[in-house]
Coordinates of C-alpha atoms in Angstrom, one line a residue:
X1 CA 0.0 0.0 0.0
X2 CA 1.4 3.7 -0.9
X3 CA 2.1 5.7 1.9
X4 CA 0.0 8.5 1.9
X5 CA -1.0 11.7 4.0
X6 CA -3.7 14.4 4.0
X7 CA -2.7 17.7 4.5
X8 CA -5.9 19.9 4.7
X9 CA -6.3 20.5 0.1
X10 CA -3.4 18.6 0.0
X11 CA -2.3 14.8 -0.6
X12 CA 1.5 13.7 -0.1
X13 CA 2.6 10.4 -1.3
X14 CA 5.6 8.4 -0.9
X15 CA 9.0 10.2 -0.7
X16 CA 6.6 13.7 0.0
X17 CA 5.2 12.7 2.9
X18 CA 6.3 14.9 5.9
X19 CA 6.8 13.4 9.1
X20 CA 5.4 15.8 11.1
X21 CA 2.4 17.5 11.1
X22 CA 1.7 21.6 10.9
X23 CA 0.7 21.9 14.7
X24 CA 3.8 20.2 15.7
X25 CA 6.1 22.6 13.6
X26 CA 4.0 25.5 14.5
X27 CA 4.1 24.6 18.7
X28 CA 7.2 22.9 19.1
X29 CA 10.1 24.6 16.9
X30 CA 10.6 28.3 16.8
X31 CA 13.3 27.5 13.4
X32 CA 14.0 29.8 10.7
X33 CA 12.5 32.8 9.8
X34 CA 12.6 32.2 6.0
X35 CA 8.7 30.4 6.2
X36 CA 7.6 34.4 6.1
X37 CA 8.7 34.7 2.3
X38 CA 7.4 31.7 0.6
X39 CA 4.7 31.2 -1.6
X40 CA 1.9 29.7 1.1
X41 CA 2.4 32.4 3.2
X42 CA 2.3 34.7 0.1
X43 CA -1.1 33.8 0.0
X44 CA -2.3 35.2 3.2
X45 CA -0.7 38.4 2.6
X46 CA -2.8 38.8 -0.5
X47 CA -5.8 37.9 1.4
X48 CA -4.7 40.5 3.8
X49 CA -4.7 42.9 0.8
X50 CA -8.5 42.4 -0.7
X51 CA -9.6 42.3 2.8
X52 CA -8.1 45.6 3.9
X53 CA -9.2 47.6 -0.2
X54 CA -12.5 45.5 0.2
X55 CA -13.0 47.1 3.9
X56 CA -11.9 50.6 3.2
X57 CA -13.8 50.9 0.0
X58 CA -17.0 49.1 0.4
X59 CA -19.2 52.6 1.2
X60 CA -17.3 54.5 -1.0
X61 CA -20.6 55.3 -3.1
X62 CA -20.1 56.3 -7.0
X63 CA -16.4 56.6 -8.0
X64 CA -14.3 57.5 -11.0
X65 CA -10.7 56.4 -11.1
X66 CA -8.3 59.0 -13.3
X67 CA -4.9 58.2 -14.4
X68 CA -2.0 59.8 -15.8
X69 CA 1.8 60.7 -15.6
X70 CA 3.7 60.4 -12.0
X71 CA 6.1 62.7 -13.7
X72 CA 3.3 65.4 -14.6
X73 CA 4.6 69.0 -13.3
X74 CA 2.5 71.4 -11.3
X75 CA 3.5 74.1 -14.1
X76 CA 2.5 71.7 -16.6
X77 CA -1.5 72.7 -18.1
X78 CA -2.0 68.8 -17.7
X79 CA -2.0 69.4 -14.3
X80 CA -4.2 72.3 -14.2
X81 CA -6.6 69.8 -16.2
X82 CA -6.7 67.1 -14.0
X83 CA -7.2 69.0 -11.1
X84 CA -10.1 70.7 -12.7
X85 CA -11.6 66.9 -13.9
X86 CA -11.0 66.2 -10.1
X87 CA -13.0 68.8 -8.8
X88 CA -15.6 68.5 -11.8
X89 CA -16.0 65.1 -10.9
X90 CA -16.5 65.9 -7.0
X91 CA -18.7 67.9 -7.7
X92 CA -21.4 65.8 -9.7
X93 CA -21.6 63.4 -6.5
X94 CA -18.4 61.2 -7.2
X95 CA -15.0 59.6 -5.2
X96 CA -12.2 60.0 -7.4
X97 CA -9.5 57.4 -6.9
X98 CA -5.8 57.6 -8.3
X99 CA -2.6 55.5 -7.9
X100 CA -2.1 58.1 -5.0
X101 CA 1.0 59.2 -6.1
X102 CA 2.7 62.4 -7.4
X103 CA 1.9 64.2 -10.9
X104 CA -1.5 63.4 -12.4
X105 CA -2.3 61.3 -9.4
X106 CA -1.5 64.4 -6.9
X107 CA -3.7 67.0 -9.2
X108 CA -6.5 65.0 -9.4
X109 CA -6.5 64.2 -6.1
X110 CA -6.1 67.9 -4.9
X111 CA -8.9 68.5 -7.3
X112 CA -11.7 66.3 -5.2
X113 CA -10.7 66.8 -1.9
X114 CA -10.9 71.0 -2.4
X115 CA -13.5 70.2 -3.9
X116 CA -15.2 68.8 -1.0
X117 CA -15.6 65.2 -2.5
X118 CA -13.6 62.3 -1.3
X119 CA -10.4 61.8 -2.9
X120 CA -9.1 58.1 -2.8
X121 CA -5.3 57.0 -3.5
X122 CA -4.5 53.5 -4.2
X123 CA -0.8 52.9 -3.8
X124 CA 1.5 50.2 -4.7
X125 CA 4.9 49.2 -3.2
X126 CA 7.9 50.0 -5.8
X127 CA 11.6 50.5 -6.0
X128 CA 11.6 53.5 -6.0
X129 CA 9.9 55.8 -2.7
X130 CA 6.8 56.8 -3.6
X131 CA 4.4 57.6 -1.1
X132 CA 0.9 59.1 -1.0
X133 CA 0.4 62.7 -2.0
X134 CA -1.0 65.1 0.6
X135 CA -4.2 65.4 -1.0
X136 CA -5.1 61.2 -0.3
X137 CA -8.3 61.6 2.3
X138 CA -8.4 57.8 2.1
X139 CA -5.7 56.0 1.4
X140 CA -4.6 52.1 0.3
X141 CA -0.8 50.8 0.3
X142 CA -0.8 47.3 -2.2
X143 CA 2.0 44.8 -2.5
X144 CA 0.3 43.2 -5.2
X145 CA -0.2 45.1 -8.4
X146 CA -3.3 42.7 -9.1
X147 CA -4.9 43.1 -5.9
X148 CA -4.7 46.7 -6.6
X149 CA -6.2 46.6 -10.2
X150 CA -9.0 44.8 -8.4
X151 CA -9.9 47.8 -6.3
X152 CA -9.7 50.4 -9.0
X153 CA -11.8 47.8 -11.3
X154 CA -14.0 46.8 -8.7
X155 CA -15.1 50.5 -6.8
X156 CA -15.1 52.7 -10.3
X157 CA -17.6 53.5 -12.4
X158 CA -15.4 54.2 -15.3
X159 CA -11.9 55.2 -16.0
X160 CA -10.7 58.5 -17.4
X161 CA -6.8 57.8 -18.9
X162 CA -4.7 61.1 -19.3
X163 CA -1.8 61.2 -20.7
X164 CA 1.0 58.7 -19.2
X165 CA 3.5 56.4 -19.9
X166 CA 3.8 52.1 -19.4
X167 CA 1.7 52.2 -15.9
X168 CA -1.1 54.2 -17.6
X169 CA -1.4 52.1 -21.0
X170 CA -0.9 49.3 -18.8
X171 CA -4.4 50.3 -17.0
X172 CA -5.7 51.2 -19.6
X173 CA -5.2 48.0 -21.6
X174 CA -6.6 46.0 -19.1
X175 CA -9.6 48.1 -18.8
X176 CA -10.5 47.9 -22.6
X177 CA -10.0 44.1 -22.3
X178 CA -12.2 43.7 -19.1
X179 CA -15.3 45.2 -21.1
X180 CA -14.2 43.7 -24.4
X181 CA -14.7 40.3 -22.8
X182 CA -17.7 41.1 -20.9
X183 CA -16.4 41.2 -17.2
X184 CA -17.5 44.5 -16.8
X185 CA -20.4 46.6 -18.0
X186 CA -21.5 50.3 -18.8
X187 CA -17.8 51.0 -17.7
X188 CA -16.8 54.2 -19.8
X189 CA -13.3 54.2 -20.5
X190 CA -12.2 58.2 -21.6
X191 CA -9.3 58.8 -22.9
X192 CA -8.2 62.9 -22.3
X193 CA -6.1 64.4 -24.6
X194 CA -7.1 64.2 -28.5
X195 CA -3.1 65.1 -29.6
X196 CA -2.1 62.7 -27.2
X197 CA -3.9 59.3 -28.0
X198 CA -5.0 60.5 -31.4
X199 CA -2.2 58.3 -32.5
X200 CA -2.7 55.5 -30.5
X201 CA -6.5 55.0 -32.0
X202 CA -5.0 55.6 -35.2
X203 CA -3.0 52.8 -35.4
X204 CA -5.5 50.2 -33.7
X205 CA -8.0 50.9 -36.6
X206 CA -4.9 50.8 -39.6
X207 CA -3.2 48.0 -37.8
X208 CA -4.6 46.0 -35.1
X209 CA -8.1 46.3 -36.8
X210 CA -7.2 46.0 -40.4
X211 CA -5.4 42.8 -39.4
X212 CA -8.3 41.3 -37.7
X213 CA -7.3 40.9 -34.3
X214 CA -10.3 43.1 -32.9
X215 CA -13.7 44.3 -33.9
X216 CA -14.7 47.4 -35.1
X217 CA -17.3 47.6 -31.9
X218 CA -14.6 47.1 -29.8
X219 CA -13.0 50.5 -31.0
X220 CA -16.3 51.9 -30.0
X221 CA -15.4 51.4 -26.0
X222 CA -12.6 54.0 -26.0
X223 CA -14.1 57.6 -25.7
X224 CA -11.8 60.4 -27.5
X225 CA -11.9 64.2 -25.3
X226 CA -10.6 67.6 -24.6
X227 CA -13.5 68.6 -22.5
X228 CA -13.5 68.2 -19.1
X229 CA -17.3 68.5 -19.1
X230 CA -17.7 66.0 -21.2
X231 CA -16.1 64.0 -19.2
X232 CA -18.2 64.4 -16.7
X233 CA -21.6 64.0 -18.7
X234 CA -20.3 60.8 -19.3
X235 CA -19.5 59.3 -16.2
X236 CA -22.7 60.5 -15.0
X237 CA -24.9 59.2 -17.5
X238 CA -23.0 56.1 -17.3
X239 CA -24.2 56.1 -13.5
X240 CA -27.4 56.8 -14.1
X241 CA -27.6 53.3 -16.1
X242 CA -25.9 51.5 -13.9
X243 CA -28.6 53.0 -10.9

């Protein structure tokens, strides 16, 4: 007969089979420290995560995320712009919630909160020291890029993608998929800044569509604006649907 033994989900067999069992390691050897960085325990950290977003966003109410440029100056008229959709957006009864960090992040932010509206940041561990602008009123840290996506994903009611650079097509991407493939409805996805992305939509419909590899409807899930406004019509209308 095979040696066997029944570890919770899983099954050990032959030469896998552990001697002792987990309440013996856990009570009787103090050991190594190194169990805190392997994948099992992994697992409880990302719990950790979507139990903490989960739990800080769950009243949130009607929320628009915004992204753009880290690197985004406070001289720069982008700013000015996404401080203005920030406080716009406030204003018409919604959260706004940003990666939390400088640039774009920090404008829009600043935007909502002087705006009187709740201004979310969503931050992620990096490198590099990046910590949560002043203008966060409720703020997130994430390990886990994907448990992060979740929240923006999850407590949004559509996405408005300024100008930015790998992080911000990199949102945007997987925003255009989610509704392409039907995980998420009557999500408006806005892209601000008609020099900007005009040459992005250009070359999906010569390139990417000419060759088959999308739809023509699917082209129809991006929204192309300059006007803040606009913007906001959007979102709202897009609310009132999903009300």
């Amino acid at each position: 007969m095979v040696e066997s033994k029944i570890k919770g989900a899983l099954i050990q067999r032959r030469a896998q089979v552990e001697q002792k069992t987990t309440d013996q390691r856990l009570l009787d050897e103090r050991g190594p420290a190194d169990w805190v960085h392997t994948d099992p325990w992994r697992v409880l950290r990302m719990q950790a995560e979507f139990v903490e977003g989960f739990g800080a966003l769950a009243e949130l109410g009607p929320a628009v995320a915004i992204f753009g440029s880290a690197r985004t100056k406070p001289e720069d008229p982008r700013y000015a712009t996404a401080e203005e959709l920030g406080g716009k957006l406030a204003q018409a009864g919604f959260a706004v919630i940003t990666g939390g960090g400088p640039g774009t992040m920090e404008a829009a932010n600043k935007g909502a909160c002087q705006a009187g509206g709740v201004s979310v940041g969503l931050n992620i561990e990096l490198p590099f020291e990046q910590g949560l602008n002043e203008w966060v009123d409720v703020g997130v840290n994430f390990r886990y890029f994907f448990a992060r996506k979740t929240m923006f994903v999850k407590y949004s009611q559509g996405f408005v993608v300024l100008p930015g650079g790998f992080g911000t097509f990199d949102e945007l991407f997987e925003a255009i998929t989610l509704v392409q493939t039907g995980k998420i409805t009557r999500f408006p996805i806005v892209l601000f800044g008609v020099d900007y992305w005009s040459g992005l939509l250009a070359w999906l419909e010569k390139a990417v569509l000419a060759d088959g590899n999308i739809a023509a409807a699917d082209l129809d899930i991006i929204k192309l604006t300059d006007d803040v406004d606009e913007v906001v019509r959007i979102m709202v209308e897009a609310d009132g649907l999903a009300a």
